[in-house]
mmCIF file of C-alpha atoms in Angstrom:
data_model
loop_
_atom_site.group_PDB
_atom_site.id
_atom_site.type_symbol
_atom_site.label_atom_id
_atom_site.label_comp_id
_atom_site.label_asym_id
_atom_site.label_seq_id
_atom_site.Cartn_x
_atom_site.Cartn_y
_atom_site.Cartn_z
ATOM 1 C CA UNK A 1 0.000 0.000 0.000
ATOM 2 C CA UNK A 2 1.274 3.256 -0.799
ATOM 3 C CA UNK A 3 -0.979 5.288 1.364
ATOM 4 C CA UNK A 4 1.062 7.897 3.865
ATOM 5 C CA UNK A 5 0.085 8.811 7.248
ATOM 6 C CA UNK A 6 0.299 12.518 8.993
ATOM 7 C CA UNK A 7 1.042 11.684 12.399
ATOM 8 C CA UNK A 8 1.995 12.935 15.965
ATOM 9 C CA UNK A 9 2.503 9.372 17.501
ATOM 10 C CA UNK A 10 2.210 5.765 16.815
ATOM 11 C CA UNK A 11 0.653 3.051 18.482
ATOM 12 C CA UNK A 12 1.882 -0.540 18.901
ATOM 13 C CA UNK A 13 0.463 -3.798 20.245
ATOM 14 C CA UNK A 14 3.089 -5.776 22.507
ATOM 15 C CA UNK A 15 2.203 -9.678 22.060
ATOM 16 C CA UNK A 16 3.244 -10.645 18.091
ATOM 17 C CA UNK A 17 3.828 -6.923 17.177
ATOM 18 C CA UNK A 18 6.716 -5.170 19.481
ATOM 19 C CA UNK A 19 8.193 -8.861 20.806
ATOM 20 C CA UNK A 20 8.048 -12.498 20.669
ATOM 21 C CA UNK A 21 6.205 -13.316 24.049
ATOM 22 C CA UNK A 22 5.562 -16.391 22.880
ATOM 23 C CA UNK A 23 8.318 -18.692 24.255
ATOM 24 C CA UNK A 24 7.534 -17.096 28.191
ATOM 25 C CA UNK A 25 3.468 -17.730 27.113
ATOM 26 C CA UNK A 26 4.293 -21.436 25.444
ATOM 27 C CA UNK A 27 7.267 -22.088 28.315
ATOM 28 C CA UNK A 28 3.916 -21.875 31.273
ATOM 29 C CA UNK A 29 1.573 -23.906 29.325
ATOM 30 C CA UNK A 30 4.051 -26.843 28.796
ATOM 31 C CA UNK A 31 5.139 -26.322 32.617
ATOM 32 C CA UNK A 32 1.430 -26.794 33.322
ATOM 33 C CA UNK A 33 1.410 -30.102 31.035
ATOM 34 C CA UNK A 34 4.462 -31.248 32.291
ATOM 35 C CA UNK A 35 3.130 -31.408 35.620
ATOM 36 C CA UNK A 36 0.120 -33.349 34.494
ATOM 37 C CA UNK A 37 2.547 -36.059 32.989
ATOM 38 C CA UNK A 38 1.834 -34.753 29.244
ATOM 39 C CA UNK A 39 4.547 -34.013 26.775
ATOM 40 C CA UNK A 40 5.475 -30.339 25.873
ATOM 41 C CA UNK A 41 4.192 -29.194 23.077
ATOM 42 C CA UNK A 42 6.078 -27.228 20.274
ATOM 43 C CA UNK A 43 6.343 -23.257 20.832
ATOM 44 C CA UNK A 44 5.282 -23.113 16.916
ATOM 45 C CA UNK A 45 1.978 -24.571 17.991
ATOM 46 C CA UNK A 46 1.417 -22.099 20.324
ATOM 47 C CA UNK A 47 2.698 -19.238 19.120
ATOM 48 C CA UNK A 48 -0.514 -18.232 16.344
ATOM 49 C CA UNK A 49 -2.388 -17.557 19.192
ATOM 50 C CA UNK A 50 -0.276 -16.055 21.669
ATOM 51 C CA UNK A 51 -1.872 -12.960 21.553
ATOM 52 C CA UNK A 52 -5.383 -14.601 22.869
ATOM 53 C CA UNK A 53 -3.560 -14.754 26.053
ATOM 54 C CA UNK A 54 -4.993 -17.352 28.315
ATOM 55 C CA UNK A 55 -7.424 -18.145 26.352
ATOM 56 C CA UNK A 56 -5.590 -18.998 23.352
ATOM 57 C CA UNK A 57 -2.865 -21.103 25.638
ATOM 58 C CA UNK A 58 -5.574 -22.693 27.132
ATOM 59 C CA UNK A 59 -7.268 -24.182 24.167
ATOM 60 C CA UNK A 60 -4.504 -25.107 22.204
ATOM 61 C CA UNK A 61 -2.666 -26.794 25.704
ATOM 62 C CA UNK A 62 -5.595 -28.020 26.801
ATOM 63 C CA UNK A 63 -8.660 -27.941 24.392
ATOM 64 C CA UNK A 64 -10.685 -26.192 27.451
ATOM 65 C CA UNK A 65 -12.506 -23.194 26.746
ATOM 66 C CA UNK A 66 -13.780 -19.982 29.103
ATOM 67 C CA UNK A 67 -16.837 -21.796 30.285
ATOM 68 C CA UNK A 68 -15.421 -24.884 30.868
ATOM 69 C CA UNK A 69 -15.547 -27.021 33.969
ATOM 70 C CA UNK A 70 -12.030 -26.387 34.992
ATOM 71 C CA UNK A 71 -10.961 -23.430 33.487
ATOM 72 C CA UNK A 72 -11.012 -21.047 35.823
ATOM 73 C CA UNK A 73 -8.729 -22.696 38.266
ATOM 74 C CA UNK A 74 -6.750 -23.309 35.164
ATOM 75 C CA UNK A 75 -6.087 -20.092 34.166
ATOM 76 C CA UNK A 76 -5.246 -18.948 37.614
ATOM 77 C CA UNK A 77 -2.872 -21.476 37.661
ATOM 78 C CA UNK A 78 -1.496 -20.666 34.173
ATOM 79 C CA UNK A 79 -1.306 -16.507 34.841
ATOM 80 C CA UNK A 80 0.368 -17.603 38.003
ATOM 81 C CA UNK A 81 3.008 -19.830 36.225
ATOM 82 C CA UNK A 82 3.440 -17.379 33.699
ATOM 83 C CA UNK A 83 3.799 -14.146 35.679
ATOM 84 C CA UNK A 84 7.084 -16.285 37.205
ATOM 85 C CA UNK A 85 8.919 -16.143 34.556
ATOM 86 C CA UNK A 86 7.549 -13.740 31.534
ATOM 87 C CA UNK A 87 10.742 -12.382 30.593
ATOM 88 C CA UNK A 88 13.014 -15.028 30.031
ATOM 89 C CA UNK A 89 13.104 -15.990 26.602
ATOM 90 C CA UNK A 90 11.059 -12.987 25.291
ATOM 91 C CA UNK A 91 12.468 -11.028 22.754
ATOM 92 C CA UNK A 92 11.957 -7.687 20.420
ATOM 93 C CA UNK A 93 10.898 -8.872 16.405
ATOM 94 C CA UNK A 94 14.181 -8.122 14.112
ATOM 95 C CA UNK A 95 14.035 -4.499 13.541
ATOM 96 C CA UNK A 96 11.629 -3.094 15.960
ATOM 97 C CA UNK A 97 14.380 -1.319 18.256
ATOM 98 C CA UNK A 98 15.614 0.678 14.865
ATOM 99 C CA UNK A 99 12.001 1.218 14.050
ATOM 100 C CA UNK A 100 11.231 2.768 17.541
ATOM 101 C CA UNK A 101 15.037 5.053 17.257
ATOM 102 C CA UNK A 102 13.946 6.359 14.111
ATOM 103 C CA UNK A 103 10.401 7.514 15.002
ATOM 104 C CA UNK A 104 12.277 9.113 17.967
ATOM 105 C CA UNK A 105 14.934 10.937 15.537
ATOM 106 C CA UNK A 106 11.860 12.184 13.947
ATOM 107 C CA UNK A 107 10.408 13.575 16.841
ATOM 108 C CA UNK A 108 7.743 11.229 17.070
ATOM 109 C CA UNK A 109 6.389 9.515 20.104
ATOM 110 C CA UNK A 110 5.564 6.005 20.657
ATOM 111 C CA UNK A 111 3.623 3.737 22.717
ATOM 112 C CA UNK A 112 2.228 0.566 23.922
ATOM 113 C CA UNK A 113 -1.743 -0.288 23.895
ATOM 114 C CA UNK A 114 -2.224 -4.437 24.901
ATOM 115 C CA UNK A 115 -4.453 -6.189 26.457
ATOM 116 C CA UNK A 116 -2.043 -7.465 28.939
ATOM 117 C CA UNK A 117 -2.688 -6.906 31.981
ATOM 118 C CA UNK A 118 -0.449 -4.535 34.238
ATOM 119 C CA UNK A 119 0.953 -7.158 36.277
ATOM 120 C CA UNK A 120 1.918 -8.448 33.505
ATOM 121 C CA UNK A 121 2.298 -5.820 31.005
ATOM 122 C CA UNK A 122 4.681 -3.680 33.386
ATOM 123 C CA UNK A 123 7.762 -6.175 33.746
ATOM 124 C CA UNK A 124 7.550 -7.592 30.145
ATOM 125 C CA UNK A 125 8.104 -3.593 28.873
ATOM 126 C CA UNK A 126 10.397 -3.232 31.351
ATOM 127 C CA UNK A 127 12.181 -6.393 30.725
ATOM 128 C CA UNK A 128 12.175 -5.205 27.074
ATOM 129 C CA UNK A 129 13.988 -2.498 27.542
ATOM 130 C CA UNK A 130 10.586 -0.569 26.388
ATOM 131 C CA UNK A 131 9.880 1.407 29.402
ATOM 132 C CA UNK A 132 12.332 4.394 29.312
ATOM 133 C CA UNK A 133 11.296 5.254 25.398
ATOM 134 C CA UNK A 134 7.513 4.596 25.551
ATOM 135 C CA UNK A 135 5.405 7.768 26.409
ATOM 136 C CA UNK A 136 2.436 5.756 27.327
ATOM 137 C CA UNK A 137 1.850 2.352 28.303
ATOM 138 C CA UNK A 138 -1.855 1.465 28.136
ATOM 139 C CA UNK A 139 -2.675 -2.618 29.501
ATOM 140 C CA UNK A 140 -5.891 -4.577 29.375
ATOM 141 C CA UNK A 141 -7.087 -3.501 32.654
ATOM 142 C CA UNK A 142 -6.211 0.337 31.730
ATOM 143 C CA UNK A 143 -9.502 0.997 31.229
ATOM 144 C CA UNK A 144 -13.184 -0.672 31.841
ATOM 145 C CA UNK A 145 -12.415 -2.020 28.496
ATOM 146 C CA UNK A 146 -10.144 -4.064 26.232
ATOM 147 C CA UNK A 147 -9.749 -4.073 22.269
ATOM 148 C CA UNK A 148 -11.418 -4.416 20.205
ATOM 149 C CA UNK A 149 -13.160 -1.627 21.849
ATOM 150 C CA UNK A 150 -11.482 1.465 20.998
ATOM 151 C CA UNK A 151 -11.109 3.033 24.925
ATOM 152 C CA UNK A 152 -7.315 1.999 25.194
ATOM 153 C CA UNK A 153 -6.389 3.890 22.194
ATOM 154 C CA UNK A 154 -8.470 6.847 23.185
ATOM 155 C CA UNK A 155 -6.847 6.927 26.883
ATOM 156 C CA UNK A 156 -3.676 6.976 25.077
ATOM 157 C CA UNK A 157 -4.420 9.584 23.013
ATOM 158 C CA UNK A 158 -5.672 11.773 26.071
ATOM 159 C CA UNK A 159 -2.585 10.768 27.977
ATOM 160 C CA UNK A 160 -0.365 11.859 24.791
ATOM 161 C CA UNK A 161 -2.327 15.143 24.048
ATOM 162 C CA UNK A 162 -3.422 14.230 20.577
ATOM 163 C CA UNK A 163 -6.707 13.562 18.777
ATOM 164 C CA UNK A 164 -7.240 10.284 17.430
ATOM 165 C CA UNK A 165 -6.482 10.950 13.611
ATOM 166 C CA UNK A 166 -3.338 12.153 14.798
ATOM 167 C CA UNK A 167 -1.725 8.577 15.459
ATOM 168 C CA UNK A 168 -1.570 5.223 14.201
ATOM 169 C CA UNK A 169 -2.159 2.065 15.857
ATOM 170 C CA UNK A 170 -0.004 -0.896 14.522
ATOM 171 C CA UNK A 171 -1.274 -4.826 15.576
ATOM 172 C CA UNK A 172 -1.180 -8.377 14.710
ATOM 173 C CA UNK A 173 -4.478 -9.355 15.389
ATOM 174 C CA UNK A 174 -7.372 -8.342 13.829
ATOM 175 C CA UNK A 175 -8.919 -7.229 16.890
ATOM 176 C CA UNK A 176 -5.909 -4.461 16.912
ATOM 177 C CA UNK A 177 -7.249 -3.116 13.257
ATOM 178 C CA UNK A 178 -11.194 -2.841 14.683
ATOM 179 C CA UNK A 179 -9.892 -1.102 17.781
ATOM 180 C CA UNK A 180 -8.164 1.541 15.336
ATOM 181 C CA UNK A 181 -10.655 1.736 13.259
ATOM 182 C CA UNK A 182 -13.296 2.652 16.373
ATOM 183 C CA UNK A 183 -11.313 4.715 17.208
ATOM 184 C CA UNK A 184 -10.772 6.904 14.325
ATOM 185 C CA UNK A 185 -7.550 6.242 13.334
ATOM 186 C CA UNK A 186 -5.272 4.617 10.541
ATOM 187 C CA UNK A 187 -4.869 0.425 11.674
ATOM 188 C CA UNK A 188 -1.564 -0.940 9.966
ATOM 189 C CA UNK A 189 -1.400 -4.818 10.277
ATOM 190 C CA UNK A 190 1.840 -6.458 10.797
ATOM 191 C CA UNK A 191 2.034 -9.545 8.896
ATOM 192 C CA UNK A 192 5.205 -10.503 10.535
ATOM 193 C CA UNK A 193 3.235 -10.948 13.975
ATOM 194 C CA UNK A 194 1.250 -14.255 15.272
ATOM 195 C CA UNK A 195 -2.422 -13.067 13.182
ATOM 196 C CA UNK A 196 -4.321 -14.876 15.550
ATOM 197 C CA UNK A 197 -7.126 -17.030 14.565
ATOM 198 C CA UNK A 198 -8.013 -15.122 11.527
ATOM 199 C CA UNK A 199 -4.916 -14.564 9.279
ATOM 200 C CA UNK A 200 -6.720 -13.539 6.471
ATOM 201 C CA UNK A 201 -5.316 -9.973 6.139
ATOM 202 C CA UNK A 202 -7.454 -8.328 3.375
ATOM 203 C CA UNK A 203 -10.864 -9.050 5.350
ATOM 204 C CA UNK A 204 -9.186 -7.248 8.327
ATOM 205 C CA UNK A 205 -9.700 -4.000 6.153
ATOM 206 C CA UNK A 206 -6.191 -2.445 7.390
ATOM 207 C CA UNK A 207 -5.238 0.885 6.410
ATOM 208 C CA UNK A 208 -1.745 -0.497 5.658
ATOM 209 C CA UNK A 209 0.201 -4.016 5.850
ATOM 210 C CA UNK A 210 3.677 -4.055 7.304
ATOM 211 C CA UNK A 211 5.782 -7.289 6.737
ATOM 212 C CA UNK A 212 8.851 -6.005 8.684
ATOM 213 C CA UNK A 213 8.574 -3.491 11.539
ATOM 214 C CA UNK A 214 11.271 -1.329 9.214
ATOM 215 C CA UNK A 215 8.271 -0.957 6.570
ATOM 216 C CA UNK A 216 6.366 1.088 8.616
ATOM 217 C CA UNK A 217 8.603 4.335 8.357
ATOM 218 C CA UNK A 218 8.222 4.698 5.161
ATOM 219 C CA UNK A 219 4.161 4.979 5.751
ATOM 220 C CA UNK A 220 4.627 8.132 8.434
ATOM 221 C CA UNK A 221 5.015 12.061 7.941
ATOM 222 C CA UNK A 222 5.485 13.839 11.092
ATOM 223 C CA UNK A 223 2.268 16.293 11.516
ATOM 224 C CA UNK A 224 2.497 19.613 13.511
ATOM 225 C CA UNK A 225 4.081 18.642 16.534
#
């Protein structure tokens, strides 16, 4: 796409756009089977829907669903496992960190919107090496609601002093392009991320597609700042 944004900030997702979280997701779910006498299952089965969180660990670990006899206690047990060690093997994608220098050496800001929640989403940006750059971090439990509702990306915007239009939100999941989009402003899908349960890019309607983090500069002009 050769369409060019006028923006004052951009937006990322953390799970499957900023990093791989999917080892430190993948690493509690086969910690959780290995205790149950089951085999580990490969990270590459796991890691399409690593951005569904529990959920998504869950069912593919387990086959049990929200609703489930069981689940509950499962995914306490799960969170639990996971918030012990959630940044040991997770890692930035291949070009992010020179993606997020050169927004800065445009005078852009940048920031994190997720559906993480804060006891979570705090460490993993910190463990990152996110935390010091990022001028706004904005987790699941940020607000009464999570994406695809568009309140995270409007509390960012309020915390950044912007409207809307004036950023972009970049995500992996199609959930990440509604949220944008209810927003009111640009989505830009990154096809390099995890896609979730429906990879089928085009019927996500993004505003742009990104298959390298690097690809998205070339999409932004700095607005009024």
């Amino acid at each position: 796409m050769t369409s060019r944004f006028a923006v004052r900030a951009v937006l990322f997702d953390l799970d499957g756009t900023l990093a791989d979280t999917a080892p430190d997701l993948g690493g509690a779910v086969n910690r959780l089977r290995e205790r149950r006498g089951l085999d580990a299952l490969p990270i590459e089965l796991l890691r399409p829907v690593a951005s569904s969180g529990a959920r998504g660990m869950l069912g593919v670990g387990f086959s049990i669903r929200p609703g489930d006899d069981g689940y509950d206690a499962l995914r306490d047990e799960f969170l639990a496992e996971y918030e012990s060690a959630l940044d040991r093997d997770s890692r930035l994608f291949d070009g992010v960190a020179e993606c997020l220098a050169a927004l800065q050496a445009r005078g852009l800001r940048w920031g994190v919107v997720t559906n993480k929640a804060q006891r979570f989403t705090g460490p993993v940006v910190a463990g990152l090496g996110l935390a010091e750059g990022a001028s706004v971090v904005i987790a699941g439990d940020t607000t009464p609601h999570a994406k695809p509702h568009p309140a995270p990306l409007l509390e960012a915007c309020a915390r950044l002093g912007i409207a809307p239009g004036e950023a972009v939100y970049v995500g992996d999941d199609l959930r990440d392009i509604e949220a944008a989009r209810a927003a009111g402003m640009p989505g830009i899908a990154a096809a390099y991320g995890y896609l979730g349960e429906s990879p089928d890019l085009a019927a996500w309607r993004p505003d742009a597609v990104i298959a390298t983090p690097l690809d998205l500069l070339p999409l932004l002009d700095a607005a009024g700042r």
